[in-house]
Coordinates of C-alpha atoms and ligand atoms in Angstrom, one line a residue:
X323 CA 136.3 92.5 102.5
X324 CA 138.2 94.1 105.3
X325 CA 136.0 95.0 108.1
X326 CA 136.9 96.9 111.2
X327 CA 135.1 96.0 114.4
X328 CA 134.6 98.8 116.7
X329 CA 132.7 99.7 119.7
X330 CA 131.3 103.2 119.5
X331 CA 131.5 104.8 122.8
X332 CA 129.8 108.1 122.4
X333 CA 130.0 110.9 124.9
X334 CA 126.6 111.4 126.2
X335 CA 124.3 113.5 128.1
X336 CA 122.4 111.3 130.6
X337 CA 118.6 111.2 129.9
X338 CA 116.8 112.9 132.7
X339 CA 113.9 115.2 133.0
X340 CA 114.2 118.3 131.0
X341 CA 113.8 121.7 132.6
X342 CA 110.6 123.7 132.2
X343 CA 110.2 125.8 129.1
X344 CA 111.9 129.1 129.4
X345 CA 109.0 130.4 127.4
X346 CA 105.7 128.5 127.1
X347 CA 104.4 127.5 123.8
X348 CA 103.0 130.4 121.7
X349 CA 99.5 131.1 123.1
X350 CA 97.9 130.5 119.7
X351 CA 99.8 127.2 119.2
X352 CA 97.1 124.7 118.1
X353 CA 96.7 121.6 120.2
X354 CA 94.7 119.2 118.1
X355 CA 93.5 115.6 118.1
X356 CA 92.4 113.5 115.1
X357 CA 89.0 112.1 116.1
X358 CA 88.0 110.6 112.8
X359 CA 86.9 107.2 114.2
X360 CA 84.7 108.6 117.0
X361 CA 81.3 108.0 115.5
X362 CA 82.1 104.4 114.6
X363 CA 83.6 104.0 118.0
X364 CA 80.4 105.2 119.7
X365 CA 78.3 103.0 117.5
X366 CA 80.5 100.1 118.6
X367 CA 79.9 100.7 122.3
X368 CA 83.1 102.4 123.1
X369 CA 82.8 104.7 126.2
X370 CA 85.0 107.4 127.5
X371 CA 85.4 109.0 131.0
X372 CA 86.3 112.4 132.2
X373 CA 89.1 113.2 134.7
X374 CA 86.6 112.5 137.6
X375 CA 85.8 109.1 136.4
X376 CA 82.4 109.9 135.1
X377 CA 81.3 108.6 131.7
X378 CA 81.5 111.5 129.3
X379 CA 81.5 112.5 125.6
X380 CA 85.0 112.1 124.3
X381 CA 85.0 115.5 122.6
X382 CA 84.0 117.1 125.8
X383 CA 86.8 115.4 127.6
X384 CA 89.2 116.6 125.0
X385 CA 87.9 120.1 125.3
X386 CA 88.1 120.0 129.1
X387 CA 91.8 119.1 128.7
X388 CA 92.7 122.1 126.5
X389 CA 92.3 120.5 123.1
X390 CA 91.3 123.4 120.8
X391 CA 91.2 121.6 117.5
X392 CA 90.0 118.4 116.0
X393 CA 91.0 116.8 112.7
X394 CA 88.5 114.8 110.7
X395 CA 89.4 112.9 107.5
X396 CA 87.1 112.6 104.6
X397 CA 87.0 109.7 102.2
X398 CA 84.9 110.2 99.1
X399 CA 82.9 107.0 99.3
X400 CA 84.1 104.5 101.9
X401 CA 81.3 102.0 101.1
X402 CA 80.8 99.1 98.8
X403 CA 77.9 98.8 96.3
X404 CA 75.7 97.3 99.1
X405 CA 76.4 100.2 101.4
X406 CA 78.8 98.3 103.7
X407 CA 81.4 100.5 105.2
X408 CA 85.1 100.0 104.6
X409 CA 86.0 100.6 108.3
X410 CA 88.6 102.9 109.7
X411 CA 85.7 104.9 110.9
X412 CA 83.7 104.9 107.7
X413 CA 84.8 108.5 107.4
X414 CA 82.7 110.1 104.7
X415 CA 81.8 113.7 104.6
X416 CA 78.7 113.1 106.8
X417 CA 80.9 111.8 109.6
X418 CA 83.2 114.8 109.3
X419 CA 80.2 117.2 109.3
X420 CA 78.8 115.5 112.4
X421 CA 82.1 115.6 114.2
X422 CA 82.8 119.1 113.2
X423 CA 79.4 120.3 114.3
X424 CA 79.7 118.6 117.7
X425 CA 83.2 120.0 118.1
X426 CA 82.1 123.5 117.3
X427 CA 79.4 123.4 120.0
X428 CA 82.3 122.9 122.4
X429 CA 84.4 125.7 120.9
X430 CA 86.7 123.4 118.9
X431 CA 87.8 124.2 115.4
X432 CA 88.2 121.6 112.7
X433 CA 91.0 120.6 110.4
X434 CA 89.3 118.8 107.5
X435 CA 91.6 116.1 106.0
X436 CA 90.7 115.2 102.4
X437 CA 92.2 112.0 101.3
X438 CA 90.7 112.1 97.8
X439 CA 90.4 108.3 97.9
X440 CA 87.6 106.0 99.1
X441 CA 89.9 104.6 101.8
X442 CA 93.3 105.1 103.4
X443 CA 95.7 107.3 101.4
X444 CA 99.2 107.3 102.8
X445 CA 102.9 107.1 101.6
X446 CA 102.2 103.6 100.1
X447 CA 98.9 104.1 98.4
X448 CA 96.9 106.9 96.8
X449 CA 94.0 105.2 95.1
X450 CA 91.6 107.2 93.1
X451 CA 88.0 107.2 94.3
X452 CA 85.8 104.7 92.6
X453 CA 83.8 107.5 91.0
X454 CA 86.9 109.0 89.4
X455 CA 88.2 105.7 87.9
X456 CA 89.2 106.2 84.3
X457 CA 89.3 110.0 84.5
X458 CA 92.3 111.8 83.2
X459 CA 94.3 114.1 85.5
X460 CA 92.5 117.1 83.9
X461 CA 89.1 115.5 84.4
X462 CA 90.0 114.8 88.1
X463 CA 90.7 118.5 88.5
X464 CA 87.0 119.3 87.8
X465 CA 85.8 116.4 90.0
X466 CA 88.2 117.4 92.8
X467 CA 87.0 121.0 92.8
X468 CA 83.4 120.0 93.0
X469 CA 83.9 117.4 95.7
X470 CA 86.1 119.7 97.8
X471 CA 83.7 122.6 97.6
X472 CA 80.5 120.6 98.1
X473 CA 82.1 118.7 101.1
X474 CA 83.3 121.8 102.8
X475 CA 79.9 123.4 102.2
X476 CA 78.2 120.4 103.8
X477 CA 80.5 120.6 106.9
X478 CA 80.0 124.3 107.3
X479 CA 76.3 124.0 106.8
X480 CA 76.2 121.5 109.6
X481 CA 77.6 124.0 111.9
X482 CA 81.2 123.0 111.8
X483 CA 83.9 125.6 112.5
X484 CA 86.6 124.8 110.0
X485 CA 89.8 126.8 110.3
X486 CA 91.9 124.8 107.9
X487 CA 91.5 122.3 105.1
X488 CA 94.1 119.8 104.1
X489 CA 94.2 119.0 100.4
X490 CA 95.4 115.4 100.3
X491 CA 96.9 113.2 102.9
X492 CA 100.6 112.3 103.0
X493 CA 100.8 113.0 99.3
X494 CA 104.5 112.3 98.9
X495 CA 104.0 109.7 96.2
X496 CA 100.9 111.2 94.5
X497 CA 97.2 111.8 95.0
X498 CA 93.9 110.5 93.8
X499 CA 95.6 107.9 91.6
X500 CA 98.0 110.4 90.0
X501 CA 101.7 110.0 90.4
X502 CA 103.2 112.8 88.3
X503 CA 104.4 115.5 90.7
X504 CA 103.2 118.4 88.5
X505 CA 99.8 116.8 87.8
X506 CA 99.4 116.3 91.5
X507 CA 100.4 119.9 92.2
X508 CA 97.7 121.1 89.8
X509 CA 95.2 119.0 91.6
X510 CA 96.2 120.4 94.9
X511 CA 96.0 123.9 93.5
X512 CA 92.5 123.2 92.4
X513 CA 91.6 121.9 95.9
X514 CA 93.0 125.0 97.5
X515 CA 91.0 127.2 95.1
X516 CA 87.8 125.3 96.0
X517 CA 88.5 126.0 99.7
X518 CA 89.1 129.7 98.9
X519 CA 86.0 130.0 96.8
X520 CA 83.7 128.4 99.4
X521 CA 85.2 130.4 102.2
X522 CA 84.9 133.6 100.3
X523 CA 81.3 132.9 99.4
X524 CA 80.6 132.8 103.1
X525 CA 82.9 135.6 104.2
X526 CA 85.0 133.1 106.1
X527 CA 88.8 132.8 106.4
X528 CA 89.9 129.2 106.1
X529 CA 93.5 128.3 105.7
X530 CA 94.7 125.8 103.1
X531 CA 97.3 123.1 103.7
X532 CA 99.1 120.2 102.1
X533 CA 100.2 117.2 104.1
X534 CA 103.5 115.4 103.7
X535 CA 105.5 112.8 105.5
X536 CA 108.9 111.1 105.3
X537 CA 110.7 114.3 106.5
X538 CA 114.0 112.4 106.4
X539 CA 113.8 112.8 102.6
X540 CA 113.6 116.6 102.6
X541 CA 114.6 116.8 98.9
X542 CA 111.3 115.2 98.0
X543 CA 109.4 117.7 100.1
X544 CA 111.2 120.5 98.3
X545 CA 110.3 119.0 94.9
X546 CA 106.7 119.0 95.9
X547 CA 106.7 122.5 97.2
X548 CA 108.4 123.7 94.0
X549 CA 105.8 122.0 91.9
X550 CA 103.1 123.6 94.0
X551 CA 104.6 127.1 93.4
X552 CA 104.8 126.3 89.7
X553 CA 101.2 125.3 89.7
X554 CA 100.2 128.5 91.4
X555 CA 98.7 126.7 94.4
X556 CA 97.3 129.1 96.9
X557 CA 98.5 127.0 99.8
X558 CA 99.1 128.6 103.2
X559 CA 100.6 125.8 105.2
X560 CA 102.3 122.4 105.3
X561 CA 101.3 119.7 107.7
X562 CA 103.9 117.1 108.5
X563 CA 103.5 113.6 109.9
X564 CA 106.1 113.0 112.6
X565 CA 106.1 109.7 114.4
X566 CA 109.3 109.6 116.6
X567 CA 109.8 105.8 115.9
X568 CA 109.9 106.4 112.2
X569 CA 110.8 109.9 111.3
X570 CA 114.1 110.7 113.0
X571 CA 115.0 113.0 115.9
X572 CA 113.5 116.3 117.0
X573 CA 116.5 118.3 115.7
X574 CA 115.7 117.2 112.1
X575 CA 112.0 117.9 112.7
X576 CA 112.9 121.4 113.7
X577 CA 115.2 121.9 110.8
X578 CA 112.6 120.8 108.3
X579 CA 110.0 123.1 109.9
X580 CA 112.5 126.0 109.9
X581 CA 113.5 125.3 106.3
X582 CA 109.9 125.2 105.0
X583 CA 109.1 128.4 106.8
X584 CA 112.2 130.3 105.6
X585 CA 112.5 128.9 102.1
X586 CA 108.9 128.5 101.1
X587 CA 107.1 131.1 103.3
X588 CA 104.5 128.7 104.6
X589 CA 103.1 128.0 108.0
X590 CA 104.0 124.5 109.3
X591 CA 102.2 122.3 111.7
X592 CA 102.6 118.7 112.9
X593 CA 99.6 117.1 111.3
X594 CA 100.1 113.7 112.9
X595 CA 102.1 112.4 115.8
X596 CA 101.6 109.6 118.4
X597 CA 103.4 107.4 120.9
X598 CA 102.3 104.2 122.6
X599 CA 101.4 104.2 126.3
X600 CA 101.7 100.4 126.5
X601 CA 102.9 97.5 124.3
X602 CA 99.8 95.5 125.3
X603 CA 97.0 95.1 122.8
X604 CA 93.5 95.9 123.9
X605 CA 91.2 94.4 121.3
X606 CA 92.7 91.1 120.1
X607 CA 94.0 92.7 116.9
X608 CA 97.7 93.3 116.8
X609 CA 99.1 96.8 116.9
X610 CA 101.3 98.8 114.5
X611 CA 103.7 99.4 117.3
X612 CA 103.9 96.3 119.3
X613 CA 107.5 96.3 120.4
X614 CA 109.6 98.7 122.4
X615 CA 110.9 101.7 120.4
X616 CA 113.3 104.5 120.9
X617 CA 113.5 107.1 122.1
X618 CA 110.8 106.8 124.8
X619 CA 109.3 104.1 127.0
X620 CA 105.9 102.7 126.0
X621 CA 104.3 104.1 129.1
X622 CA 101.8 106.8 129.9
X623 CA 104.8 109.0 130.9
X624 CA 106.6 108.1 127.7
X625 CA 103.6 109.0 125.6
X626 CA 103.1 112.3 127.5
X627 CA 106.8 113.1 127.0
X628 CA 106.8 112.3 123.3
X629 CA 103.9 114.7 122.6
X630 CA 105.2 117.5 124.9
X631 CA 108.6 117.3 123.3
X632 CA 107.1 117.4 119.8
X633 CA 105.1 120.4 120.7
X634 CA 108.1 122.2 122.3
X635 CA 110.4 121.4 119.3
X636 CA 107.7 122.4 116.8
X637 CA 107.0 125.6 118.8
X638 CA 110.6 126.5 119.0
X639 CA 111.0 126.1 115.2
X640 CA 108.0 128.4 114.7
X641 CA 105.3 125.8 113.9
X642 CA 101.7 126.8 114.6
X643 CA 100.4 123.6 116.1
X644 CA 100.5 119.8 116.5
X645 CA 97.7 117.2 116.1
X646 CA 97.8 113.9 117.9
X647 CA 96.6 111.0 115.7
X648 CA 94.2 108.2 116.8
X649 CA 93.6 109.8 120.2
X650 CA 90.2 108.3 120.7
X651 CA 90.7 105.0 118.9
X652 CA 90.3 102.8 121.9
X653 CA 89.4 99.0 122.0
X654 CA 85.8 98.2 121.7
X655 CA 86.3 95.1 123.7
X656 CA 89.1 92.6 124.5
X657 CA 87.9 89.7 122.4
X658 CA 88.7 89.8 118.7
X659 CA 86.1 87.0 118.0
X660 CA 83.3 89.0 119.6
X661 CA 84.6 92.3 118.1
X662 CA 84.8 91.1 114.5
X663 CA 81.1 91.4 113.7
X664 CA 81.0 94.8 115.4
X665 CA 84.0 96.0 113.4
X666 CA 82.3 94.7 110.3
X667 CA 79.0 96.4 111.1
X668 CA 80.2 99.7 112.5
X669 CA 83.5 100.3 110.8
X670 CA 85.5 100.7 114.0
X671 CA 88.4 98.4 113.0
X672 CA 91.2 99.5 110.6
X673 CA 89.4 97.9 107.7
X674 CA 86.4 95.7 107.1
X675 CA 86.1 92.8 104.7
X676 CA 84.1 95.1 102.4
X677 CA 87.2 97.2 101.7
X678 CA 89.0 94.3 100.1
X679 CA 87.3 94.9 96.8
X680 CA 88.4 98.5 96.6
X681 CA 92.0 98.0 98.0
X682 CA 92.8 94.3 97.6
X683 CA 96.5 94.8 97.9
X684 CA 96.4 96.4 101.4
X685 CA 93.3 94.9 102.8
X686 CA 92.7 91.5 101.2
X687 CA 92.2 89.0 104.0
X688 CA 93.9 91.2 106.5
X689 CA 90.8 93.1 107.7
X690 CA 90.0 93.4 111.4
X691 CA 90.4 95.6 114.4
X692 CA 92.2 98.6 115.7
X693 CA 96.0 98.6 115.3
X694 CA 96.3 101.8 117.3
X695 CA 94.6 101.2 120.6
X696 CA 97.9 101.3 122.5
X697 CA 98.5 104.8 121.2
X698 CA 95.2 106.4 122.1
X699 CA 95.0 109.2 124.6
X700 CA 92.6 107.1 126.7
X701 CA 93.4 103.7 128.3
X702 CA 91.8 100.5 127.2
X703 CA 88.8 101.2 129.4
X704 CA 88.4 104.8 128.1
X705 CA 89.9 106.8 131.0
X706 CA 92.1 109.8 130.1
X707 CA 95.8 109.1 130.2
X708 CA 98.6 111.4 131.5
X709 CA 99.0 112.9 128.0
X710 CA 95.7 114.6 128.3
X711 CA 96.6 116.3 131.6
X712 CA 99.8 117.4 129.9
X713 CA 97.8 118.9 127.0
X714 CA 95.8 120.8 129.5
X715 CA 98.9 122.2 131.0
X716 CA 100.4 123.1 127.6
X717 CA 97.2 124.9 126.8
X718 CA 97.6 126.9 129.9
X719 CA 101.2 127.9 129.0
X720 CA 102.9 125.5 131.4
X721 CA 105.3 122.9 130.4
X722 CA 104.4 119.8 132.4
X723 CA 106.8 118.4 135.0
X724 CA 108.0 114.9 134.5
X725 CA 108.6 115.1 130.8
X726 CA 111.4 112.8 129.9
X727 CA 114.1 113.8 127.4
X728 CA 114.2 111.6 124.3
X729 CA 116.5 108.7 124.9
X730 CA 118.4 109.4 121.7
X731 CA 121.6 109.8 123.5
X732 CA 121.2 106.5 125.4
X733 CA 120.1 104.9 122.1
X734 CA 123.6 105.8 120.8
X735 CA 125.3 105.0 124.0
X736 CA 126.9 101.8 123.0
X737 CA 126.1 101.1 119.4
X738 CA 127.9 97.9 119.5
X739 CA 128.4 96.4 116.2
X740 CA 130.7 96.0 113.3
X741 CA 131.4 99.3 111.6
X742 CA 131.3 98.3 107.9
X743 CA 132.8 101.6 106.6
X744 CA 136.4 101.1 105.4
X745 CA 138.9 103.5 106.9
X746 CA 136.0 105.3 108.6
X747 CA 138.1 108.0 110.3
X748 CA 140.7 108.5 107.5
X749 CA 143.5 107.4 109.7
X750 CA 144.8 104.9 107.2
X751 CA 146.8 106.6 104.3
X752 CA 145.1 104.3 101.8
X753 CA 141.9 106.3 101.1
X754 CA 140.9 105.1 97.7
X755 CA 137.7 103.8 99.1
X756 CA 136.6 107.4 99.7
X757 CA 135.4 109.5 96.7
X758 CA 135.4 113.2 97.1
X759 CA 134.0 115.3 94.3
X760 CA 133.9 119.1 94.0
X761 CA 130.9 120.2 91.9
X762 CA 132.6 123.6 91.3
X763 CA 136.1 124.5 90.1
X764 CA 137.5 125.1 93.5
X765 CA 138.6 122.0 95.4
X766 CA 138.3 123.0 99.0
X767 CA 139.1 119.7 100.8
X768 CA 142.0 117.7 102.2
X769 CA 142.8 115.1 104.7
X770 CA 144.1 117.1 107.6
X771 CA 146.3 115.7 110.4
X772 CA 145.2 117.9 113.4
X773 CA 143.7 116.1 116.4
X774 CA 141.8 119.1 117.6
X775 CA 139.7 119.1 114.5
X776 CA 139.3 115.3 114.5
X777 CA 136.4 113.5 116.2
X778 CA 138.7 110.4 116.7
X779 CA 142.3 109.9 116.0
X780 CA 144.2 112.8 114.5
X781 CA 143.0 112.9 110.9
X782 CA 139.8 114.2 109.5
X783 CA 138.3 115.2 106.2
X784 CA 138.7 119.0 106.2
X785 CA 137.3 121.8 104.0
X786 CA 137.7 125.5 103.7
X787 CA 137.8 127.8 100.7
X788 CA 137.8 131.4 99.6
X789 CA 135.2 130.5 97.0
X790 CA 131.8 129.0 97.4
X791 CA 131.9 125.3 98.0
X792 CA 129.7 122.4 96.6
X793 CA 131.1 119.0 97.1
X794 CA 130.4 115.4 98.1
X795 CA 132.3 112.8 100.1
X796 CA 131.1 109.3 99.9
X797 CA 132.0 105.6 100.1
X798 CA 130.2 102.7 98.5
X799 CA 130.1 99.6 100.6
X800 CA 129.7 96.3 98.7
X801 CA 129.0 92.7 99.7
X802 CA 126.5 93.7 102.4
X803 CA 124.2 91.0 103.7
X804 CA 120.5 91.7 103.2
X805 CA 119.3 93.5 106.3
X806 CA 118.6 96.8 108.0
X807 CA 121.4 99.3 108.5
X808 CA 122.2 102.4 110.4
X809 CA 124.6 105.1 109.1
X810 CA 126.1 108.1 110.8
X811 CA 128.9 110.5 110.7
X812 CA 130.4 113.3 112.8
X813 CA 130.7 116.9 111.7
X814 CA 132.0 120.2 113.2
X815 CA 132.8 123.6 111.8
X816 CA 131.5 127.1 111.4
X817 CA 131.0 130.3 109.4
X818 CA 128.2 128.5 107.6
X819 CA 126.5 130.9 105.2
X820 CA 124.0 129.9 102.5
X821 CA 124.8 126.4 103.7
X822 CA 123.1 123.1 103.0
X823 CA 124.7 120.2 104.7
X824 CA 123.2 116.8 104.0
X825 CA 124.1 113.3 105.2
X826 CA 122.8 110.7 102.9
X827 CA 122.6 106.9 102.3
X828 CA 121.6 105.2 99.1
X829 CA 120.6 101.6 98.9
X830 CA 118.4 99.6 96.5
X831 CA 117.9 102.8 94.4
X832 CA 116.5 104.7 97.3
X833 CA 118.2 107.7 99.0
X834 CA 117.7 108.6 102.6
X835 CA 119.0 111.9 103.8
X836 CA 119.0 114.1 106.8
X837 CA 120.1 117.7 106.9
X838 CA 122.4 118.9 109.6
X839 CA 124.3 122.1 110.3
X840 CA 127.7 123.0 111.8
X841 CA 127.5 125.5 114.6
X842 CA 130.9 126.2 116.0
X843 CA 134.3 124.7 116.5
X844 CA 134.4 121.3 118.2
X845 CA 130.6 121.3 118.6
X846 CA 130.2 117.9 117.0
X847 CA 127.0 117.2 115.1
X848 CA 125.9 113.6 114.5
X849 CA 123.6 113.1 111.6
X850 CA 122.2 109.6 111.8
X851 CA 120.0 107.6 109.5
X852 CA 118.3 104.4 110.7
X853 CA 116.2 101.7 109.2
X854 CA 118.0 101.6 105.8
X855 CA 116.9 98.4 104.1
X856 CA 119.6 96.8 101.9
X857 CA 118.8 93.9 99.7
X858 CA 121.1 94.5 96.8
X859 CA 124.4 94.3 98.7
X860 CA 125.4 97.9 98.2
X861 CA 125.1 100.9 100.3
X862 CA 126.6 104.3 99.6
X863 CA 127.0 106.7 102.5
X864 CA 128.1 110.2 102.2
X865 CA 127.9 113.9 102.9
X866 CA 126.9 116.7 100.5
X867 CA 128.1 120.2 101.5
X868 CA 127.2 123.4 99.9
X869 CA 128.1 126.7 101.6
X870 CA 129.4 130.1 100.8
X871 CA 133.1 131.0 100.8
X872 CA 134.9 131.0 104.1
X873 CA 132.8 128.2 105.7
X874 CA 134.9 125.5 107.2
X875 CA 134.7 122.2 108.9
X876 CA 135.7 118.6 109.3
X877 CA 134.0 115.3 108.8
X878 CA 135.1 112.2 110.7
X879 CA 134.2 108.7 111.9
X880 CA 131.6 107.5 109.5
X881 CA 129.6 104.5 110.6
X882 CA 127.5 101.9 108.9
X883 CA 126.2 99.2 111.3
X884 CA 123.8 96.4 110.6
X885 CA 120.9 96.7 113.1
X886 CA 118.6 93.9 112.0
Ligands
CA836 CA1 94.8 96.4 118.7

């Protein structure tokens, strides 16, 4: 296989402090923190301090720093037959009610986060609650309605001030043991109806939400939203998980937020985000993020920057808020040996041994402590970090000084590696490795020799048409070693109307994609996909462009580089 080694030297903006916001965040932008583990933390002896160094209630400290919203997850029954908690905060409806009531006394509203599982529900697992085992999807609709309404009622009865309810948690692959997208959409519709009914019975207004992740696969998000519409779900908003080390750049976050708002008419908020303030571990139990990540340093300033930049990008895209995840999940002590019995007894670790019976695949023998203590908003001793001072400033309409720009540019500064794409810039006249297909009668593309429209060299893949365009350009790479790859391309153009531009990579039957958009001539866009796992030797990389007549542009300098 012919391979062309190149050194990508990309023109860059240096990373330095970004200027203050021209306009502060919208005054009603929700600044939230997920505090689900707090009661287990307190039972385990965790203590927190205020800005003056005095021991204080964590919720009070959050409120004093401008946090206006908490998020509290609800597992149906996170206990085994003997009443032993599964861990992760043992978050049943009682803990949510207690947290919500305490928060309400401080003026904080609550986002209730139903997982419809007895333990963690996320992109890899959506186990049905024990009590729903063996139920059909239709039977689960009845159970889900009852559980949602009773649980919300209990939280409100306790004095909680619930402004929003999330029906399901990161439900990209399913919910409550159901995988069929339409069946899940019907369950979500039922959950939204339960929220509406309970709110109406009390004369309250409570918004409904779904919660999705994997925003680099926007096509899946659209499938889910279409299914929700088809199911008649009365769902006001979409919460998105956005972790900068997993979910791409801020430009893509903004585009996804804007697309959901414009195309589906829903409010959007960042339901989860976080960043490490250190790579150290505080409790003897290894952390999810234990190595340096792009695009920020693992420092208090990097953490503060990450959250501020997410808030700003989300606000600019019209989102209504952002919630920090795991903000109070601090170490209960440095010694894992001493911590273990406390984690087991109080549920302050990520999972206890008692969860293994319910979720053997994910827990098994791997139960233990907190894998998030280096991403909390308090240091290992419980003192507030810089991020909380930044939240206070955001809440006051000031963009904090000292926020670092994401280091995405530097990350791409010298992507040194072998570019595995053949003829990546179309300079070689032998172009049979490239497959261009028009999905409509008109064929709008050619290989154009005009340096001003090329990113490198003089030739680029060019398109323009008097008719609407819908085409793909792709190359399949074969004989790749198993590993992790990064793929990118360069695009410029303009007059984009009704346009959807997607950069995609398919490997091992899985497609990753990122939307992008041409803005104007020579304003080069650089869609990039990272973390593409390849085991089967093949990787297809390409661009799908749909736009109305008279749109134009060029594509150039595709890259696929092995990163791991
Ligand atoms: Ca830890």
